GROMACS .gro file of C-alpha atoms in nm:
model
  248
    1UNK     CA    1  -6.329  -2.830  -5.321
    2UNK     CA    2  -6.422  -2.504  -5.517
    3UNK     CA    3  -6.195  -2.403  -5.788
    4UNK     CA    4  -6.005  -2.149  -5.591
    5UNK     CA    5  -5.913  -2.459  -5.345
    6UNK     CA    6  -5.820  -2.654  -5.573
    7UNK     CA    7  -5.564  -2.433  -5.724
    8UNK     CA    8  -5.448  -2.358  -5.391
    9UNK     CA    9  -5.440  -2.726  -5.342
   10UNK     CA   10  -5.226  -2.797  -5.684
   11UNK     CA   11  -5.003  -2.532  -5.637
   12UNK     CA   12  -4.892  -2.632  -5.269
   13UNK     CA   13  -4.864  -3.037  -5.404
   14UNK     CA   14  -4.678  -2.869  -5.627
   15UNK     CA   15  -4.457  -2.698  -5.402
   16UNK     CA   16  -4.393  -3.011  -5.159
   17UNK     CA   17  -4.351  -3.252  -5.430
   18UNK     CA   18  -4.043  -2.980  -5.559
   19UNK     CA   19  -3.849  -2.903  -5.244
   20UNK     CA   20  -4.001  -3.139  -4.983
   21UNK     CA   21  -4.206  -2.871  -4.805
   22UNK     CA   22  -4.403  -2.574  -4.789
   23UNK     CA   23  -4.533  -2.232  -4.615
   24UNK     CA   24  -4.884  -2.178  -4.650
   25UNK     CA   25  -5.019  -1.835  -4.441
   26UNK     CA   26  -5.306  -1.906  -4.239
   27UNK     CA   27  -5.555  -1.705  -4.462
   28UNK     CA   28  -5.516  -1.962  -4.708
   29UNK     CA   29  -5.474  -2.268  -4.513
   30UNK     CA   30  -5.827  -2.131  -4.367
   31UNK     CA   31  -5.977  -2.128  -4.758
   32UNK     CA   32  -5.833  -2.503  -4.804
   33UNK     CA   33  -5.987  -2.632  -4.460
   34UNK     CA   34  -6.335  -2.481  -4.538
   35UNK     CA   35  -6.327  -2.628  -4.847
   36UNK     CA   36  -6.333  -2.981  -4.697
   37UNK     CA   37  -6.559  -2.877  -4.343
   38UNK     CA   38  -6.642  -2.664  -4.099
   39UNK     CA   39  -6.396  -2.502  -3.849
   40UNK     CA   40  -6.728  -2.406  -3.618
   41UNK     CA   41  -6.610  -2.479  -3.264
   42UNK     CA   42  -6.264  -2.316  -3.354
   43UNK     CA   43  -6.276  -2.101  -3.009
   44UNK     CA   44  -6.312  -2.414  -2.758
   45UNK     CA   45  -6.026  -2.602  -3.006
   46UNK     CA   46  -5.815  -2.323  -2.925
   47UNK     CA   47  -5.932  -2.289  -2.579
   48UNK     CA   48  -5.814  -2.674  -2.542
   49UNK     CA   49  -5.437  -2.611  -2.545
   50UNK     CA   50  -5.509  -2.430  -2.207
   51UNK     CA   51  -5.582  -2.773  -2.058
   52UNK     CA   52  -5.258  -2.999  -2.154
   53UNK     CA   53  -5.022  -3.205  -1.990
   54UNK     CA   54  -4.674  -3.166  -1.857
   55UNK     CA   55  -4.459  -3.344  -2.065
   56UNK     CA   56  -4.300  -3.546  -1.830
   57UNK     CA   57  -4.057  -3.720  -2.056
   58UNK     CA   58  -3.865  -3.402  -2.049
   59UNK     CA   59  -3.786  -3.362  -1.691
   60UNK     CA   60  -3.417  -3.347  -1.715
   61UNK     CA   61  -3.438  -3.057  -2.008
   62UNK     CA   62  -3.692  -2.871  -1.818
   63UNK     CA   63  -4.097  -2.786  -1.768
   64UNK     CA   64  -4.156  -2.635  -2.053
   65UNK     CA   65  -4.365  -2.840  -2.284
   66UNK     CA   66  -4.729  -2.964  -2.238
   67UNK     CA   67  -4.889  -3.226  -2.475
   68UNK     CA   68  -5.154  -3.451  -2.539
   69UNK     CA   69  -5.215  -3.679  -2.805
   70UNK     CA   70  -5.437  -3.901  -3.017
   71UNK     CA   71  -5.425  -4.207  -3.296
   72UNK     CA   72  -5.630  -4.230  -3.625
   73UNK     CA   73  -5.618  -4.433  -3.864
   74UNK     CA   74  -5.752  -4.451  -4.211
   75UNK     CA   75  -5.780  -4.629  -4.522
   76UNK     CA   76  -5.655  -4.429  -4.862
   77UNK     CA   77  -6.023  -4.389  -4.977
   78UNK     CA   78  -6.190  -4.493  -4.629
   79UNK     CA   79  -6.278  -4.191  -4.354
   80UNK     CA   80  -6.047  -4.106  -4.072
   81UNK     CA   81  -6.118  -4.325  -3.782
   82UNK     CA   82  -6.017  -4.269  -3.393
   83UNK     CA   83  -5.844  -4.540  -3.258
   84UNK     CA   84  -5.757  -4.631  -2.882
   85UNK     CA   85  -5.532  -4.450  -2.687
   86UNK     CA   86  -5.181  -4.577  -2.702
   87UNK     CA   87  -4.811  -4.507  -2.683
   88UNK     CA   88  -4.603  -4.295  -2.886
   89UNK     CA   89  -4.313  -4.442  -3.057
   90UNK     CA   90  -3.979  -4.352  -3.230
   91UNK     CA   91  -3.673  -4.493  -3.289
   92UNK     CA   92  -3.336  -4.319  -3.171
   93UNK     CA   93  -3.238  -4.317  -3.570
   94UNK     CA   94  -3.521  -4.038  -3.578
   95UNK     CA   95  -3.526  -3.882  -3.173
   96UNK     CA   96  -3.196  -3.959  -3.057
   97UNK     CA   97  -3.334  -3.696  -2.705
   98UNK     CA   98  -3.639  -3.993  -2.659
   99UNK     CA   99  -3.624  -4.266  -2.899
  100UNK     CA  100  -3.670  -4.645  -2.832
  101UNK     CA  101  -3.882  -4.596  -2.582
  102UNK     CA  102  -4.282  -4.641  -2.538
  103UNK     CA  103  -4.372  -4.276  -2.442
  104UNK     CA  104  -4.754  -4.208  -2.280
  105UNK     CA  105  -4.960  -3.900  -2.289
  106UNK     CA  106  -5.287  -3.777  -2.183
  107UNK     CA  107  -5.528  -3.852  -2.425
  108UNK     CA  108  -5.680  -3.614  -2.684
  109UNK     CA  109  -5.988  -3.469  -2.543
  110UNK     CA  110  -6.289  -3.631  -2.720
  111UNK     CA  111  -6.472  -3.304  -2.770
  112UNK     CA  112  -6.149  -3.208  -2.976
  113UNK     CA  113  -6.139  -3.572  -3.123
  114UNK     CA  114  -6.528  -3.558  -3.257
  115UNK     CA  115  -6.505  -3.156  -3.320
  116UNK     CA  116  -6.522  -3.029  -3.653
  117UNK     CA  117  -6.218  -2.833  -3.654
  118UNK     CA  118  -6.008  -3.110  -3.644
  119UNK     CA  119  -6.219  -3.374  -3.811
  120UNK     CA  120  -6.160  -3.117  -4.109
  121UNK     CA  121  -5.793  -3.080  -4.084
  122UNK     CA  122  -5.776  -3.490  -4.075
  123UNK     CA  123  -6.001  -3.470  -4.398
  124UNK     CA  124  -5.775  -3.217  -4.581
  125UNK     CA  125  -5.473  -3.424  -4.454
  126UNK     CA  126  -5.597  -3.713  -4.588
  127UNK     CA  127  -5.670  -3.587  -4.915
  128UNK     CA  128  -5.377  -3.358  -4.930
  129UNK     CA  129  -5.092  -3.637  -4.875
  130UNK     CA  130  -5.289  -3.894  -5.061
  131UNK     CA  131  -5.277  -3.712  -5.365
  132UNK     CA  132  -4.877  -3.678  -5.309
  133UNK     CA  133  -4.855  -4.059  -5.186
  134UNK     CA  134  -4.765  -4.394  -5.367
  135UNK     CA  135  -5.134  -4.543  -5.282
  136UNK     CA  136  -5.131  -4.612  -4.939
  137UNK     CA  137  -5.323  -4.879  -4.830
  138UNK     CA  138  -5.400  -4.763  -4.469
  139UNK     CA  139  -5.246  -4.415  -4.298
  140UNK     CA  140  -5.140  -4.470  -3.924
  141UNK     CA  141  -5.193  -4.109  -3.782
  142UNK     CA  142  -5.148  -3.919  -3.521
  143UNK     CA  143  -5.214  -3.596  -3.335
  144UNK     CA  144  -5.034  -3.383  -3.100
  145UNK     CA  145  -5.131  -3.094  -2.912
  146UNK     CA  146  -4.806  -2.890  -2.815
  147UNK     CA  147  -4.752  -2.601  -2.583
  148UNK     CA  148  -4.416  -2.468  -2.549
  149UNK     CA  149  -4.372  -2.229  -2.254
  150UNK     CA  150  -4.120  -1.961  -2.209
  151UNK     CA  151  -3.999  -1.777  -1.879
  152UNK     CA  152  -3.753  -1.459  -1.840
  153UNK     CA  153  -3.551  -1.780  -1.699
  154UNK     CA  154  -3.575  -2.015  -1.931
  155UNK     CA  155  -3.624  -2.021  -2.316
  156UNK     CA  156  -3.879  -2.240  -2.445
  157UNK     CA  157  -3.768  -2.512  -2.695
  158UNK     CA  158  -4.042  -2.660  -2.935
  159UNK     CA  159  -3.793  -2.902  -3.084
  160UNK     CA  160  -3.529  -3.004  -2.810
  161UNK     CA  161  -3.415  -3.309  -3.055
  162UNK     CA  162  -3.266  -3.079  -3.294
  163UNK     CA  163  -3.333  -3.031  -3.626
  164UNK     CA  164  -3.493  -3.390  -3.719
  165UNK     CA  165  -3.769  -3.622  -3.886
  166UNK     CA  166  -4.047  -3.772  -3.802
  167UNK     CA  167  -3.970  -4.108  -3.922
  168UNK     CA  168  -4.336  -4.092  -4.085
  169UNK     CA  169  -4.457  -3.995  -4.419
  170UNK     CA  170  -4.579  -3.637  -4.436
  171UNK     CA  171  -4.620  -3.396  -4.129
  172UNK     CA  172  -4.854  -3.101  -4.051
  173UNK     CA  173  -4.741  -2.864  -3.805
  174UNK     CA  174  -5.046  -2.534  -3.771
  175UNK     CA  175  -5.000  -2.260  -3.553
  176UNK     CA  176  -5.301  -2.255  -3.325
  177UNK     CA  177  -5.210  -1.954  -3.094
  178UNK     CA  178  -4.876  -1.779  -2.978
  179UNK     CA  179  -4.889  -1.526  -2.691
  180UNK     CA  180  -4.623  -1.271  -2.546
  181UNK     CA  181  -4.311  -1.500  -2.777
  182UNK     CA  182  -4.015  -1.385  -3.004
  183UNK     CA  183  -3.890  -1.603  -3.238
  184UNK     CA  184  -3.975  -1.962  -3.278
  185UNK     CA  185  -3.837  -1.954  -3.647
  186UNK     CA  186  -3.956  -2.291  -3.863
  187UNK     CA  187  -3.606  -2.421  -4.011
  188UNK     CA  188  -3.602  -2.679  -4.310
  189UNK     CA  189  -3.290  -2.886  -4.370
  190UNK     CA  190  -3.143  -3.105  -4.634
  191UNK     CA  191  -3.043  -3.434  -4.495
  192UNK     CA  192  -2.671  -3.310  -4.558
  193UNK     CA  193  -2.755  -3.013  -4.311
  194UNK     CA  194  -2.804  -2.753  -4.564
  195UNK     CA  195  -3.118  -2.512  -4.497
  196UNK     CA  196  -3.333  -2.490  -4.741
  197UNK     CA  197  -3.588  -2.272  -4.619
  198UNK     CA  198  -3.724  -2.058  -4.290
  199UNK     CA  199  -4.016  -1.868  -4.169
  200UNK     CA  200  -4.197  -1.821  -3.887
  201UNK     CA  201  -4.522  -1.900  -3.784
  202UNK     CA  202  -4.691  -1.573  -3.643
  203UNK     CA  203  -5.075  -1.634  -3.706
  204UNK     CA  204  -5.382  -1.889  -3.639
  205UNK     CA  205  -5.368  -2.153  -3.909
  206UNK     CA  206  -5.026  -2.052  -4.047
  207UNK     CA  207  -4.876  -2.378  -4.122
  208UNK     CA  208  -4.638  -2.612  -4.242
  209UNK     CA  209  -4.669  -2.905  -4.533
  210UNK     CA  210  -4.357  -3.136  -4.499
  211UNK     CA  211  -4.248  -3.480  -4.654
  212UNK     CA  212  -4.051  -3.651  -4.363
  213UNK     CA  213  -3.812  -3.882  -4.589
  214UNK     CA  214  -3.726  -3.579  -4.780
  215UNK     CA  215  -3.638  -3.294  -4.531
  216UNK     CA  216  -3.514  -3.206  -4.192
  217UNK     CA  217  -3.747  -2.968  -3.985
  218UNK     CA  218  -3.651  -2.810  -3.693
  219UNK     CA  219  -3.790  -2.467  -3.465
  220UNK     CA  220  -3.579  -2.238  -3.309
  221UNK     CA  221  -3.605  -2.175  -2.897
  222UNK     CA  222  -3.883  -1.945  -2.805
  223UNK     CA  223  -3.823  -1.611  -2.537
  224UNK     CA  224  -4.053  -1.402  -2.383
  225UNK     CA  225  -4.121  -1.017  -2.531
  226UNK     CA  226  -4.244  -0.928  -2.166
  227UNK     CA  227  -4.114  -1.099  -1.910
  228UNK     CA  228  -4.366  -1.211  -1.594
  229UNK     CA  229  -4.651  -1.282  -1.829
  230UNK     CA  230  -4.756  -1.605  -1.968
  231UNK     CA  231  -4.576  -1.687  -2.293
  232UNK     CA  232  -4.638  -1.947  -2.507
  233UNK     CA  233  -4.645  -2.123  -2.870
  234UNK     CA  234  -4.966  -2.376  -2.885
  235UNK     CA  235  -4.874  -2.583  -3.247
  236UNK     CA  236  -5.099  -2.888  -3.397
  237UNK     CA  237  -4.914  -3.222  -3.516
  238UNK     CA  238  -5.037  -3.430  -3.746
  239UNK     CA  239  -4.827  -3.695  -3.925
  240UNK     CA  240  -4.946  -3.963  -4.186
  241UNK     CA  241  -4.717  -4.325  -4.234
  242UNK     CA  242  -4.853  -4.509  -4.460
  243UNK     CA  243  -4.906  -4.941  -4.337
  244UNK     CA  244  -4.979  -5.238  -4.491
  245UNK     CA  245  -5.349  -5.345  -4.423
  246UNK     CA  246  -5.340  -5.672  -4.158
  247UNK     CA  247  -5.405  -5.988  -4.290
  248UNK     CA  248  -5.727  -6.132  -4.277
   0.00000   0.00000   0.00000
């Protein structure tokens, strides 16, 4: 990193190894990404969200989320490394909407998987939640693609479990586009329910630095401004849980 990364770096370990989380503005989550890559096919990244899938694990709640996802996985001074597709998984103590249950998307699209955008925010998420970390011996990570759609009928809802974890280690949720949307208001909880913080995510690369077994994180339903044109929030997920390396 140059020196102005770094700082930006220390000061936001700083901040999430304080109060369990932080805002960083897109600007300067651009200046910490650049520092560790290149962000050169940024347009078809973006342009990706456009080609998700239905989220059919919330029929009953409604049609309004698409998804796909991937799995990484990495050792703590190793490289990120894809791994095959496979199942989602939480526990009702942390998604009490979906939990227990083996849940199945469409796969990451390997152009995304093997493009530099987000082989560079892996890199910086590697290196950012290792330095906050008891040494990990391997990271188990994963990606998620997210659009949340919103109709004059029907409000959007990013996080339809409720204010929540992860059940993981550290979570990275960056804005990638929003279009025609109020609200959508980032919420940060105490376990005891008290808020600790809120802001919204309004431009590209605005994001979120969270430590799961600390905080509570939650977004608030999303509405159209206009209503009968296309309005959406597209986020990146990326969470890190740290696993013991396999024998042998």
């Amino acid at each position: 990193m140059n020196n102005r990364a770094d700082s930006f770096d220390a000061t936001l370990s700083g901040q999430v190894d304080a109060q369990g989380f932080a805002f960083v503005e897109g600007d300067r989550m651009r200046s910490l990404l650049i520092a560790e890559g290149e962000l050169t096919d940024w347009a078809a990244f973006v342009d990706s969200w456009n080609h998700l899938e239905l989220d059919e694990y919330l029929a009953a709640k409604g049609r309004f989320r698409r998804r796909r996802h991937a799995t990484f996985s990495a050792a703590a001074d190793g490289p990120v490394v894809p791994q095959p597709h496979q199942a989602h998984f939480q526990s009702l103590q942390y998604n009490t909407l979906q939990g227990d249950i083996q849940r199945w998307f469409e796969p990451v699209d390997a152009s995304v998987v093997n493009g530099a955008t987000l082989r560079t925010i892996l890199r910086f998420c590697h290196g950012f939640f290792g330095k906050l970390a008891t040494p990990a011996i391997r990271w188990h990570i994963e990606v998620h693609q997210f659009r949340i759609e919103a109709t004059a009928d029907s409000a959007g809802e990013p996080t339809p479990e409720g204010s929540h974890r992860d059940g993981v280690d550290y979570v990275l949720v960056l804005l990638v586009d929003r279009k025609n949307i109020a609200s959508g208001t980032t919420t940060i909880h105490s376990p005891d329910g008290k808020l600790l913080g809120d802001f919204t995510l309004t431009h590209a690369l605005d994001a979120a630095l969270i430590d799961d077994h600390r905080v509570y994180h939650g977004v608030t339903p999303v509405i159209p401004l206009s209503a009968g044109e296309p309005a959406f929030r597209d986020v990146l997920v990326v969470t890190f849980r740290a696993v013991a390396e396999l024998p042998g």
